[in-house]
C-alpha cells in the first residue's frame, strides 16, 4: 500500500524498527494502563504499542490511513478518525477502566503547545512522550540562562519533569525531513504545594517574558515592584535580572510574594 504524504499534516513516517521499539519501551505501562497515541499514521509505532497489551486509543485526522490502521484493531485497541484537538476526551475515555494514562505523539510542531495545554488537566495522566523536531525538543527541555528558555519552559516545568531521551536521525523517516528529531518525556509532577495562587503565577510568567531581552523590571511595569524586590534581595539578585535567568522555584516565590502583598 502506498500513500502520498501530506506535508500540512506533518506526515513523515518513522520507519526504523529499532527506534520504534525503543520509543514504545520507554513508556512503562502495565496491562491496566491506557495509552493515547496521537497521529498513528500508517501504524508503525501503533504495532509496537499494541504489543504492550495496555488499552490503546489512537486519534488520526487523515481517513486515508484507514486501510493501514483497520487491520490493527483488537479488543483493547480503538482508532478514532478525528483531529485530536477537537476530540471530546472525557466522553471517549468513559468506556475504559484503567490505572494511568500515557500519551504518545509524533506530531507536527504547530500542534505541540495546544496538545500540551489540552491534556494537562486529564485525570490520571502519568506522562506524555513526544517525538518532535530536535530544536523543539531542546527548547522544551531548556534550562534557565539558555537561549531557548521561555514562558513555555517555565509552564511545562511547573506541571512536568522533562527528560530529553534520545535523538532520531532524519534518515529514519520517510519522506526524509530536513532536520533531526528527538524523543522527550514529560512526566506529570504531583500538584505543587508551595504555590499559593496559580492565576497570579501564570499572569506573572506571561508578563515576565512578554518582551525578550528586556529586564524583569521593564516587563513588569504594571506590577508593584516592592514585593518583587524583597524576594530578589533575599536571594542577592540584582534588579536588572531578566526572566530568562529565573528558575521555576524563584517564579513561584515571586508569585507568592505578589499574591500576599495584594
Ligand atoms: N506515528 C506515525 C509514525 O511515527 O510514523 C506517524 C507520525 S506523522 C509525523 C504525524 C501523524 O499525525 C500523521 O499521520 C498525521 O495525519 C497525524 N495528525 C496530524 N495532525 C493531527 C491532529 N490534529 N490530530 C490527529 N492526528 C493528526
Coordinates of C-alpha atoms and ligand atoms in Angstrom, one line a residue:
X1 CA 0.0 0.0 0.0
X2 CA 1.3 3.5 -0.9
X3 CA 0.2 6.8 0.5
X4 CA 1.1 10.3 -0.7
X5 CA 2.4 12.0 2.5
X6 CA 0.7 15.3 3.3
X7 CA 3.2 17.9 4.4
X8 CA 0.5 20.0 6.0
X9 CA -0.3 17.2 8.5
X10 CA 3.4 16.7 9.3
X11 CA 3.4 13.2 7.7
X12 CA 6.9 12.0 8.0
X13 CA 6.6 8.3 8.8
X14 CA 9.1 6.7 11.1
X15 CA 10.5 3.5 9.5
X16 CA 13.3 2.4 11.8
X17 CA 12.0 -0.6 13.7
X18 CA 14.7 -0.3 16.4
X19 CA 13.8 3.3 17.2
X20 CA 10.1 2.4 17.2
X21 CA 10.7 -0.4 19.7
X22 CA 12.9 2.0 21.8
X23 CA 10.1 4.6 21.9
X24 CA 7.4 2.0 22.8
X25 CA 9.7 0.5 25.5
X26 CA 10.4 3.9 27.1
X27 CA 6.7 4.0 28.3
X28 CA 6.4 1.9 31.5
X29 CA 2.8 0.8 31.0
X30 CA 1.0 -2.2 32.6
X31 CA -1.9 -4.1 31.1
X32 CA -4.2 -2.0 33.3
X33 CA -3.0 1.3 31.8
X34 CA -4.3 3.3 28.8
X35 CA -2.2 4.6 26.1
X36 CA -3.4 7.5 23.9
X37 CA -1.5 7.7 20.6
X38 CA -1.9 11.0 18.7
X39 CA -1.3 10.6 14.9
X40 CA -0.7 6.9 14.4
X41 CA -0.1 7.4 10.6
X42 CA 0.4 4.0 9.0
X43 CA 0.5 2.3 12.4
X44 CA 4.3 1.8 12.6
X45 CA 4.5 2.8 16.3
X46 CA 1.0 1.5 17.0
X47 CA 2.1 -2.0 16.2
X48 CA 4.8 -1.8 18.9
X49 CA 2.4 -0.2 21.4
X50 CA -0.2 -2.9 20.9
X51 CA 2.4 -5.5 21.9
X52 CA 2.4 -3.9 25.4
X53 CA -1.2 -5.1 25.8
X54 CA -2.4 -1.9 27.5
X55 CA -5.7 -0.3 26.4
X56 CA -5.0 1.9 23.4
X57 CA -6.9 4.8 21.8
X58 CA -5.3 6.3 18.7
X59 CA -6.5 9.6 17.1
X60 CA -5.8 10.0 13.4
X61 CA -7.0 13.1 11.5
X62 CA -6.4 11.5 8.0
X63 CA -9.0 9.0 7.0
X64 CA -6.9 7.8 4.0
X65 CA -4.9 5.9 6.6
X66 CA -7.9 3.6 7.5
X67 CA -6.6 0.7 5.3
X68 CA -3.3 0.7 7.3
X69 CA -4.9 1.0 10.7
X70 CA -8.1 -1.2 10.5
X71 CA -6.1 -4.5 10.4
X72 CA -4.5 -3.5 13.8
X73 CA -7.8 -3.3 15.7
X74 CA -8.4 -5.7 18.6
X75 CA -10.4 -5.8 21.7
X76 CA -8.1 -3.4 23.5
X77 CA -7.4 -1.0 20.6
X78 CA -9.7 1.8 19.4
X79 CA -9.0 4.1 16.5
X80 CA -10.8 7.4 16.3
X81 CA -10.6 9.4 13.0
X82 CA -10.6 12.9 14.3
X83 CA -8.5 16.0 14.9
X84 CA -7.2 15.3 18.4
X85 CA -7.7 18.9 19.4
X86 CA -11.4 18.6 18.7
X87 CA -11.9 15.3 20.4
X88 CA -14.2 15.0 23.4
X89 CA -11.7 13.2 25.6
X90 CA -13.9 12.9 28.6
X91 CA -16.6 11.1 26.5
X92 CA -14.0 9.0 24.6
X93 CA -12.4 7.8 27.8
X94 CA -15.7 6.9 29.6
X95 CA -15.9 3.2 28.4
X96 CA -12.5 2.4 29.7
X97 CA -11.4 1.4 33.2
X98 CA -7.7 2.0 33.7
X99 CA -5.0 2.9 36.2
X100 CA -2.9 5.6 34.4
X101 CA -2.9 7.4 31.1
X102 CA 0.3 7.6 29.0
X103 CA 0.1 9.8 25.9
X104 CA 2.5 9.4 23.0
X105 CA 2.6 11.7 19.9
X106 CA 4.7 12.1 16.9
X107 CA 3.2 15.3 15.7
X108 CA 3.8 18.4 13.8
X109 CA 5.3 21.3 15.7
X110 CA 2.4 23.7 15.4
X111 CA 0.1 21.4 17.5
X112 CA 2.6 20.7 20.2
X113 CA 1.6 23.5 22.5
X114 CA -2.2 23.2 22.0
X115 CA -1.9 19.5 22.7
X116 CA 0.1 20.0 25.9
X117 CA -2.5 22.6 27.1
X118 CA -5.4 20.3 26.2
X119 CA -4.0 17.3 28.1
X120 CA -2.7 18.9 31.2
X121 CA -6.0 18.6 33.1
X122 CA -6.7 14.9 32.1
X123 CA -7.2 12.9 35.3
X124 CA -4.8 10.0 35.8
X125 CA -2.3 11.4 33.3
X126 CA 1.1 9.9 34.1
X127 CA 3.3 11.1 31.2
X128 CA 3.5 12.5 27.7
X129 CA 6.1 11.2 25.3
X130 CA 6.7 13.5 22.3
X131 CA 8.7 12.9 19.1
X132 CA 9.4 16.4 17.8
X133 CA 11.9 18.3 15.8
X134 CA 15.3 18.3 17.7
X135 CA 15.2 22.0 18.0
X136 CA 11.7 22.0 19.6
X137 CA 12.8 19.2 22.0
X138 CA 15.8 21.3 23.1
X139 CA 13.6 24.4 23.5
X140 CA 11.0 22.5 25.6
X141 CA 13.7 21.0 27.8
X142 CA 15.8 24.2 28.1
X143 CA 17.4 25.3 31.4
X144 CA 17.4 28.9 32.7
X145 CA 20.1 31.1 31.1
X146 CA 19.9 29.2 27.8
X147 CA 18.6 30.9 24.7
X148 CA 15.6 28.6 24.4
X149 CA 14.3 29.2 28.0
X150 CA 10.9 31.0 27.9
X151 CA 7.5 31.1 29.4
X152 CA 6.5 27.7 27.9
X153 CA 9.5 26.1 29.6
X154 CA 8.5 27.5 33.0
X155 CA 4.9 26.5 32.4
X156 CA 6.0 22.9 31.5
X157 CA 8.4 22.7 34.4
X158 CA 5.5 23.6 36.7
X159 CA 3.5 20.6 35.6
X160 CA 6.1 18.1 34.4
X161 CA 9.6 16.7 34.9
X162 CA 11.1 16.9 31.5
X163 CA 13.7 14.5 30.0
X164 CA 15.4 14.6 26.7
X165 CA 15.5 10.8 25.9
X166 CA 17.3 10.5 22.5
X167 CA 17.9 11.9 19.1
X168 CA 16.3 10.4 16.0
X169 CA 18.2 11.0 12.7
X170 CA 16.2 12.5 9.9
X171 CA 17.1 9.4 7.7
X172 CA 14.9 7.3 10.0
X173 CA 11.8 8.9 8.4
X174 CA 10.1 8.7 5.0
X175 CA 9.8 11.2 3.4
X176 CA 13.1 12.4 4.9
X177 CA 12.6 15.7 6.8
X178 CA 15.3 18.5 6.6
X179 CA 16.1 18.2 10.3
X180 CA 16.7 15.5 13.0
X181 CA 14.0 14.8 15.6
X182 CA 14.2 13.8 19.3
X183 CA 12.1 11.9 21.8
X184 CA 11.3 13.7 25.0
X185 CA 9.4 12.6 28.1
X186 CA 7.2 14.8 30.3
X187 CA 6.2 13.1 33.5
X188 CA 3.4 14.7 35.5
X189 CA 4.6 16.1 38.8
X190 CA 2.4 15.9 41.9
X191 CA 0.5 19.2 42.5
X192 CA 2.8 21.9 43.6
X193 CA 2.1 22.7 47.3
X194 CA 4.3 25.7 47.6
X195 CA 2.4 27.9 45.1
X196 CA -0.5 29.9 46.7
X197 CA -2.3 31.1 43.6
X198 CA -2.0 29.7 40.0
X199 CA -3.6 32.7 38.3
X200 CA -1.0 35.1 39.8
X201 CA 1.8 32.7 38.8
X202 CA 0.6 32.3 35.2
X203 CA 0.0 36.0 34.7
X204 CA 3.4 36.7 36.2
X205 CA 5.2 34.3 33.8
X206 CA 3.4 35.7 30.7
X207 CA 4.2 39.3 31.7
X208 CA 7.8 38.5 32.7
X209 CA 8.6 37.1 29.2
X210 CA 6.5 39.5 27.3
X211 CA 9.4 41.3 25.7
X212 CA 12.6 39.3 25.0
X213 CA 15.9 40.6 26.3
X214 CA 14.1 43.3 28.5
X215 CA 14.7 43.2 32.2
X216 CA 12.1 41.7 34.5
X217 CA 11.5 45.2 35.9
X218 CA 10.8 46.6 32.5
X219 CA 8.4 43.8 31.6
X220 CA 6.6 44.1 35.0
X221 CA 5.9 47.8 34.8
X222 CA 2.3 47.2 35.8
X223 CA 3.3 45.4 38.9
X224 CA 4.1 46.8 42.4
X225 CA 7.9 46.3 42.4
X226 CA 8.2 46.2 46.2
X227 CA 7.3 42.6 46.9
X228 CA 9.4 41.5 43.9
X229 CA 12.4 43.5 45.1
X230 CA 12.1 41.9 48.5
X231 CA 12.4 38.4 47.0
X232 CA 15.3 39.4 44.7
X233 CA 17.2 41.0 47.7
X234 CA 16.7 37.9 49.8
X235 CA 18.5 35.9 47.0
X236 CA 21.1 38.6 46.5
X237 CA 19.9 39.1 42.9
X238 CA 20.1 42.4 41.0
X239 CA 17.1 44.4 39.9
X240 CA 18.5 44.2 36.4
X241 CA 17.7 40.4 36.3
X242 CA 15.9 39.1 33.2
X243 CA 13.1 36.4 33.1
X244 CA 15.4 34.1 31.1
X245 CA 17.6 33.8 34.3
X246 CA 14.8 32.9 36.7
X247 CA 14.2 29.2 37.6
X248 CA 10.7 27.8 38.4
X249 CA 11.1 27.9 42.2
X250 CA 12.0 31.6 42.1
X251 CA 9.0 32.4 39.9
X252 CA 6.8 30.6 42.5
X253 CA 8.4 32.6 45.3
X254 CA 7.8 35.8 43.4
X255 CA 4.2 34.9 42.6
X256 CA 3.6 34.1 46.3
X257 CA 5.1 37.4 47.4
X258 CA 3.0 39.4 44.8
X259 CA -0.2 37.5 45.9
X260 CA 0.5 38.1 49.7
X261 CA 1.2 41.8 49.1
X262 CA -2.1 42.4 47.2
Ligands
LIG1 N1 3.1 7.9 14.3 C1 3.4 7.7 12.9 C2 4.9 7.4 12.8 O1 5.6 7.7 13.8 O2 5.3 7.0 11.7 C3 3.0 8.9 12.1 C4 3.6 10.2 12.5 S1 3.3 11.6 11.4 C5 4.7 12.6 11.8 C6 2.0 12.5 12.2 C7 0.7 11.9 12.1 O3 -0.2 12.7 12.8 C8 0.1 11.8 10.7 O4 -0.4 10.6 10.4 C9 -1.0 12.9 10.6 O5 -2.0 12.6 9.7 C10 -1.4 12.9 12.1 N2 -2.0 14.2 12.6 C11 -1.6 15.5 12.2 N3 -2.3 16.4 12.9 C12 -3.2 15.7 13.7 C13 -4.3 16.0 14.6 N4 -4.6 17.3 14.8 N5 -5.0 15.0 15.2 C14 -4.7 13.7 14.9 N6 -3.8 13.3 14.1 C15 -3.0 14.3 13.5

